mmCIF file of C-alpha atoms in Angstrom:
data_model
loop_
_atom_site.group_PDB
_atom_site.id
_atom_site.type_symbol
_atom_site.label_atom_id
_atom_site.label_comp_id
_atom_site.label_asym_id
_atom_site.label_seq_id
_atom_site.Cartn_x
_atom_site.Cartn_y
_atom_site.Cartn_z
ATOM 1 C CA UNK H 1 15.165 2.430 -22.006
ATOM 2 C CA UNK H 2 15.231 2.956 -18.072
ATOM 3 C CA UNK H 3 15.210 -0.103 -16.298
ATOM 4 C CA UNK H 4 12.192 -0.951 -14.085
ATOM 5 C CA UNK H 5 12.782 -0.690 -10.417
ATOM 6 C CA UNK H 6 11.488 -3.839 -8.165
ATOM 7 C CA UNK H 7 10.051 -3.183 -5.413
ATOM 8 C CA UNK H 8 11.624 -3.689 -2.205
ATOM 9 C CA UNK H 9 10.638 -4.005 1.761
ATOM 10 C CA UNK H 10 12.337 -2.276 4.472
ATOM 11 C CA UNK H 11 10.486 -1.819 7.356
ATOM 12 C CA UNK H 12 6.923 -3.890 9.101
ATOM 13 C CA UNK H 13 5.066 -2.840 12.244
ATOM 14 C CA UNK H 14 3.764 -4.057 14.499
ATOM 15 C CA UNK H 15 6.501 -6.786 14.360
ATOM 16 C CA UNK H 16 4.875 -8.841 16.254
ATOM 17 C CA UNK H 17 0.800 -9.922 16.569
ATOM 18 C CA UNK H 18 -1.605 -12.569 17.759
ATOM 19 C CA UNK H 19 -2.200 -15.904 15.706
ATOM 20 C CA UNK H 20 -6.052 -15.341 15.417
ATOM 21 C CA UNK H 21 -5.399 -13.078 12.811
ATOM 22 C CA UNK H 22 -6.967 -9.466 12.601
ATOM 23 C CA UNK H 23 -3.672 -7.576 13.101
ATOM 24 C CA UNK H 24 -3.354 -4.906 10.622
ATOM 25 C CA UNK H 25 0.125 -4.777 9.555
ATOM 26 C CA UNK H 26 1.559 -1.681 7.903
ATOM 27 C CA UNK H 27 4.726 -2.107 5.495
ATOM 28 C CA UNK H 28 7.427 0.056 4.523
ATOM 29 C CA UNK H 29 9.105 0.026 1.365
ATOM 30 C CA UNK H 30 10.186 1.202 -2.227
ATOM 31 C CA UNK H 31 8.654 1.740 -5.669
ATOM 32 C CA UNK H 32 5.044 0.058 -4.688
ATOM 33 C CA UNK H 33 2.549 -0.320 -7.560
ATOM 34 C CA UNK H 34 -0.886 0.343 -7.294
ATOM 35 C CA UNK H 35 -3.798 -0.578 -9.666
ATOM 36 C CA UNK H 36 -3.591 -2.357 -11.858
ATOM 37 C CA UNK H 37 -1.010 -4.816 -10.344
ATOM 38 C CA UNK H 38 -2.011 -6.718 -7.495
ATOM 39 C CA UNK H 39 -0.201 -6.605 -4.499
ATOM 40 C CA UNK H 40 0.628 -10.394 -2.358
ATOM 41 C CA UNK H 41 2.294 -11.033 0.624
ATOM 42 C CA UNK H 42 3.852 -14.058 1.009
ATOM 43 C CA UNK H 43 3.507 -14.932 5.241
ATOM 44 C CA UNK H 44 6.131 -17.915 5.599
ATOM 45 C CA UNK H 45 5.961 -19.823 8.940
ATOM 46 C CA UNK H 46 8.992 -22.340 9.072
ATOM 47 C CA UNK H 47 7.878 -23.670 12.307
ATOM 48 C CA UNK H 48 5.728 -25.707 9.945
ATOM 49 C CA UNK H 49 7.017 -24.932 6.885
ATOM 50 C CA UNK H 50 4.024 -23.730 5.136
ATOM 51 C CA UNK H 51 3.343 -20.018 3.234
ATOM 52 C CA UNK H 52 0.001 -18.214 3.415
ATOM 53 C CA UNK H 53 -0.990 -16.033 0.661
ATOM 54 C CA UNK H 54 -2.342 -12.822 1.341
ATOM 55 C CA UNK H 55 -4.018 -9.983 -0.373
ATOM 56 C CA UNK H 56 -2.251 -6.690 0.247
ATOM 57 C CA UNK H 57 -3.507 -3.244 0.063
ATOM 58 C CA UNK H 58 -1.876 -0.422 -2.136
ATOM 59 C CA UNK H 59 -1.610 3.207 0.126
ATOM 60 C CA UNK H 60 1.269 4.610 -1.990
ATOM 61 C CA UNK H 61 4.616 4.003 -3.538
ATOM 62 C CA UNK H 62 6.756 3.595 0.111
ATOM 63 C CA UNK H 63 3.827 1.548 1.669
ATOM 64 C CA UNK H 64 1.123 -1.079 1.744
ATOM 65 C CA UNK H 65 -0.982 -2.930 4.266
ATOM 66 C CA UNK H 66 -2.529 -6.506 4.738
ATOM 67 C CA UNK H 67 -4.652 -7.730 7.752
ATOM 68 C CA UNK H 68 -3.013 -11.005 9.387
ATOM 69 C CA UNK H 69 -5.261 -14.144 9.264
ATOM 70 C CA UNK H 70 -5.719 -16.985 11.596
ATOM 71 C CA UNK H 71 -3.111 -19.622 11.474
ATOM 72 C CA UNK H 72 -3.827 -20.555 15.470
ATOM 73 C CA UNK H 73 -4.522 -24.410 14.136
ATOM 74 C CA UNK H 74 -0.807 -23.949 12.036
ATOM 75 C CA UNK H 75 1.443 -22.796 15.365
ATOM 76 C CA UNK H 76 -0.864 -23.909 17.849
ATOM 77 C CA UNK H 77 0.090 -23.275 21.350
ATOM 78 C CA UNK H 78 3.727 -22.110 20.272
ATOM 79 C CA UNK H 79 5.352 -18.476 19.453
ATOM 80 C CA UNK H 80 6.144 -18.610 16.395
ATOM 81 C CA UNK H 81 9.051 -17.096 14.098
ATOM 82 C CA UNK H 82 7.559 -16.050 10.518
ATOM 83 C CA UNK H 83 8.795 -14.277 7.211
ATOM 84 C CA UNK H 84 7.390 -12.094 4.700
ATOM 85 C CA UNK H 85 8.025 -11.078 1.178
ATOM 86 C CA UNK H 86 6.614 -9.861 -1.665
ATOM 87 C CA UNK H 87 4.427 -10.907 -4.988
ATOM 88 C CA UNK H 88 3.273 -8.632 -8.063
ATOM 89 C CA UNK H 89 0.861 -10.067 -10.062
ATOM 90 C CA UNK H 90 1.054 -7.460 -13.211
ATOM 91 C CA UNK H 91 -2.279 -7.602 -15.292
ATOM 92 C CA UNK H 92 -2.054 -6.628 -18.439
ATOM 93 C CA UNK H 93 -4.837 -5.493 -21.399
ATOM 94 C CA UNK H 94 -4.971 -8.742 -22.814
ATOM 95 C CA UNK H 95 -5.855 -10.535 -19.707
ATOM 96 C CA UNK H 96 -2.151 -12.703 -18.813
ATOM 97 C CA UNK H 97 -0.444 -12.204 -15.931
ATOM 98 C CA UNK H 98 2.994 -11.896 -14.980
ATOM 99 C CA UNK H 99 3.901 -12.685 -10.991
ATOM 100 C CA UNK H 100 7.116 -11.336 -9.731
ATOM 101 C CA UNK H 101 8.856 -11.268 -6.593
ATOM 102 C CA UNK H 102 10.697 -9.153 -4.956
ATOM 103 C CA UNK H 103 14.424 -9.452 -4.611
ATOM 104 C CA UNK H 104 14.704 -7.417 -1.067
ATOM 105 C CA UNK H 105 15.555 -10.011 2.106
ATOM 106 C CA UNK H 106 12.421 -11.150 4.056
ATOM 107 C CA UNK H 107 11.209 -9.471 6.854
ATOM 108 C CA UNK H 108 10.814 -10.883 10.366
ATOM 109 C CA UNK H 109 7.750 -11.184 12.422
ATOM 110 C CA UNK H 110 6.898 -13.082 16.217
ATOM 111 C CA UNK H 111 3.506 -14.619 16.116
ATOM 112 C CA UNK H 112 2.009 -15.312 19.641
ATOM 113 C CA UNK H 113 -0.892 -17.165 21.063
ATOM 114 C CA UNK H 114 -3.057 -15.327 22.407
ATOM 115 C CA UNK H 115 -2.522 -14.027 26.180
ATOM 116 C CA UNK H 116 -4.790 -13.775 28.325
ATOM 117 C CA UNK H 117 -5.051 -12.167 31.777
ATOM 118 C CA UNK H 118 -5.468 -14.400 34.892
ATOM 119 C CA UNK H 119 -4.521 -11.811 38.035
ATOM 120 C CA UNK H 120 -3.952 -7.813 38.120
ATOM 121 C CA UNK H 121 -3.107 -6.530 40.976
ATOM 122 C CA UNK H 122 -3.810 -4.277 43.443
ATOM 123 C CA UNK H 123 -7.066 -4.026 42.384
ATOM 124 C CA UNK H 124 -7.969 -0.903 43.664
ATOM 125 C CA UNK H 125 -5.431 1.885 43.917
ATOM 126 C CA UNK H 126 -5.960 5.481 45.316
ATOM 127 C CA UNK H 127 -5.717 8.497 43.079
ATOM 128 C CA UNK H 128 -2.748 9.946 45.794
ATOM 129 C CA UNK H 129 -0.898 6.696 44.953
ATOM 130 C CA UNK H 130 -0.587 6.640 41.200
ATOM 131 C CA UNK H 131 2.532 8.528 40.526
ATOM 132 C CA UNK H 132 4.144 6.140 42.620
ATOM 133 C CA UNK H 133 2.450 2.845 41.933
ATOM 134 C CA UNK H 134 3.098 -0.169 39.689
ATOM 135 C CA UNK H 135 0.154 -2.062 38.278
ATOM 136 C CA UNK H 136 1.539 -6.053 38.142
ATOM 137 C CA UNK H 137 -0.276 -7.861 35.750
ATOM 138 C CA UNK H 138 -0.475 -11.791 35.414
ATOM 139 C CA UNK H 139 -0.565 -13.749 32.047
ATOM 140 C CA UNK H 140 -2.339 -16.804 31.779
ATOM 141 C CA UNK H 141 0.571 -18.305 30.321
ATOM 142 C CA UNK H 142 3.274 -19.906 31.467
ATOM 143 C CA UNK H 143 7.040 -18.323 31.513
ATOM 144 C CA UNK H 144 8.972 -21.772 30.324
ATOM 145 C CA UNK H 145 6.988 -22.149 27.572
ATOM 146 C CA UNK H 146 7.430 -18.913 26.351
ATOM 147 C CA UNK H 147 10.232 -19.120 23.955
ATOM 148 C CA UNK H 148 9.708 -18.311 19.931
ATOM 149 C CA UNK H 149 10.133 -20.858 17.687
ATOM 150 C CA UNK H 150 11.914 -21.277 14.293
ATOM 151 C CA UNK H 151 11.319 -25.215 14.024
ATOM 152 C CA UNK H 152 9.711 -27.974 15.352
ATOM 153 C CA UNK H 153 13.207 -28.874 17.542
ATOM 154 C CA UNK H 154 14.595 -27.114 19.986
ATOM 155 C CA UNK H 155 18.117 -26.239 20.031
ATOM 156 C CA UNK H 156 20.666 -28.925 20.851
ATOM 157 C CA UNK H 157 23.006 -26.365 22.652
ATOM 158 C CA UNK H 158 23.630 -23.207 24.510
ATOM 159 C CA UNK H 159 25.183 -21.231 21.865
ATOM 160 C CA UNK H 160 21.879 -21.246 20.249
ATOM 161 C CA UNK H 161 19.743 -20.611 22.414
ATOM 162 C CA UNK H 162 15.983 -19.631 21.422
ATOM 163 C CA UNK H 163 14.721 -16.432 21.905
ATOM 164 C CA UNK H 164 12.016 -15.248 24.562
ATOM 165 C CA UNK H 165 8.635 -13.663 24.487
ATOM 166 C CA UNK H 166 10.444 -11.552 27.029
ATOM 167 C CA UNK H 167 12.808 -10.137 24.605
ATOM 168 C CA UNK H 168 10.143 -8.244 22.930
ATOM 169 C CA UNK H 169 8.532 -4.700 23.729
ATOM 170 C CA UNK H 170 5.230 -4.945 25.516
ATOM 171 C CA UNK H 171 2.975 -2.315 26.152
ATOM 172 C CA UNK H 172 -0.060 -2.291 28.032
ATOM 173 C CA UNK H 173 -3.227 -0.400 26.776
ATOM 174 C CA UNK H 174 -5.181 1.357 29.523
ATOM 175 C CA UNK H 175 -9.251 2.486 29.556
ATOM 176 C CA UNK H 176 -11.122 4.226 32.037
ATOM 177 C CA UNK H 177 -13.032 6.963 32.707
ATOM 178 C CA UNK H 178 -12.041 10.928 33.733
ATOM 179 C CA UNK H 179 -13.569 11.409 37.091
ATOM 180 C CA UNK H 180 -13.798 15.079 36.944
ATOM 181 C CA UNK H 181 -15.445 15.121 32.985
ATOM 182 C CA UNK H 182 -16.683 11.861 32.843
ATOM 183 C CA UNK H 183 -15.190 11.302 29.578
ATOM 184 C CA UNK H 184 -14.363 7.818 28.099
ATOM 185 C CA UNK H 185 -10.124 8.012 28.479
ATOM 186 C CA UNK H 186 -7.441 5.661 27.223
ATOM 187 C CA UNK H 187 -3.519 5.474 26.989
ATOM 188 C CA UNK H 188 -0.793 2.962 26.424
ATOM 189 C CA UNK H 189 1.879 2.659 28.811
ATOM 190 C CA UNK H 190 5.087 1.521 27.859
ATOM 191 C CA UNK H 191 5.394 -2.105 30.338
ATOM 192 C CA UNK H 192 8.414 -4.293 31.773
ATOM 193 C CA UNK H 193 9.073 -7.937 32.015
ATOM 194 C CA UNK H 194 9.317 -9.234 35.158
ATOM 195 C CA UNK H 195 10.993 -12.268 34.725
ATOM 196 C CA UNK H 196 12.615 -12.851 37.912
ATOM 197 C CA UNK H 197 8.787 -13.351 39.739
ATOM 198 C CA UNK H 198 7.862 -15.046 36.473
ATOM 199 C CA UNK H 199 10.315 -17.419 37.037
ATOM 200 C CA UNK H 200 9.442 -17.636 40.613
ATOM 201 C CA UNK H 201 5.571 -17.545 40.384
ATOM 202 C CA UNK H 202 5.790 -19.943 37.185
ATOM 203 C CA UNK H 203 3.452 -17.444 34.806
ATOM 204 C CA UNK H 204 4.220 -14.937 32.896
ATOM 205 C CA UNK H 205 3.871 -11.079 34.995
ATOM 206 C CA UNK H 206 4.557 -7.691 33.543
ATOM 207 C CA UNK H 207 4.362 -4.267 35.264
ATOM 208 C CA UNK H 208 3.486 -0.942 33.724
ATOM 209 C CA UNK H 209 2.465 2.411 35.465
ATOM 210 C CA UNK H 210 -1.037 3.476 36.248
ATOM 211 C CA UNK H 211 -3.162 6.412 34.514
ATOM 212 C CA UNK H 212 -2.842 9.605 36.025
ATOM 213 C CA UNK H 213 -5.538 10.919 37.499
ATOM 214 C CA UNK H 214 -8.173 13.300 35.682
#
């Protein structure tokens, strides 16, 4: 008899989202049942060492989605480390179910607070400039409070040092409108940290280029 395959997780984007919840969160993987097995994923938060159950969504065989709920009033104010894995709930004809696990390791996610703007600047930009130009962008939080927890206590030495929401990509999403077709337009633009006028200026800033003119 061939032996059953359990599933197992490879890959998760985004790999990081916003506490509130509503994050759709696509995951990669291996031998994924559909129908009639159900499909949980187990979101573990050891910050505060609970797990959240969540309903996940067959697409085929090598992947699977769940939306992200709100656990702002779990991680409060903090970023947040948190872990996900696997459940199969297999329902058979005669009603009983049989919940397995997968055996795969965990995968990682950040979950942040979320940002706000509080400043962009300059506010107003000529089209000639914007192949040059940087568009600086203020956070309304601030940059030494920023680092992602794994648990409630902070490390008691530097050779463990926690990591920083500058550590992860950032990208800033752009909309405006074409002033030649007047056309609703909108791009992402792959942003920087700026930590050194964080530091300085005490919130968090990022920079990413403007849209091009059209």
């Amino acid at each position: 008899m061939e032996k059953q395959r359990r599933p197992r997780l490879r890959l998760v984007e985004p790999t990081c989202a916003v506490s509130k919840g509503g994050t759709r969160m696509s995951v990669q993987g291996l031998w994924f049942k559909g129908p009639p097995t159900l499909l949980t994923i187990h979101l573990t938060i050891p910050l505060v060492n609970k797990t959240v159950d969540i309903p996940a969504t067959f697409g085929t065989e090598t992947h699977l989605s769940f939306i992200l709920p709100d656990v702002t009033s779990m991680i409060k104010a903090s970023l947040a480390e948190a872990w996900i894995s696997l459940a199969l709930t297999d329902c058979s004809s005669c009603g009983t179910t049989t919940t397995k696990t997968t055996d795969a390791p965990q995968l990682r996610i950040v979950l942040y607070p979320e940002l706000t703007t509080k400043k962009v600047f300059p506010m107003h930009l000529p089209l000639s400039a914007t192949s040059d130009a940087k568009i600086s962008l203020v956070l309304n939080h601030r940059f030494s409070l920023s680092y992602i927890q794994s648990s409630p206590e902070l490390p008691t030495s530097d050779d463990s040092p926690l990591p920083h929401l500058t550590s992860l990509p950032v990208f800033a999403r752009i909309s405006y409108v074409s002033d030649k077709t007047h056309a609703p337009i909108q791009v992402i633009r792959t942003a920087t940290w700026n930590n050194a006028a964080s530091a300085l200026n005490g919130d968090v800033m990022l920079e990413f280029d403007p849209p091009r003119a059209a």
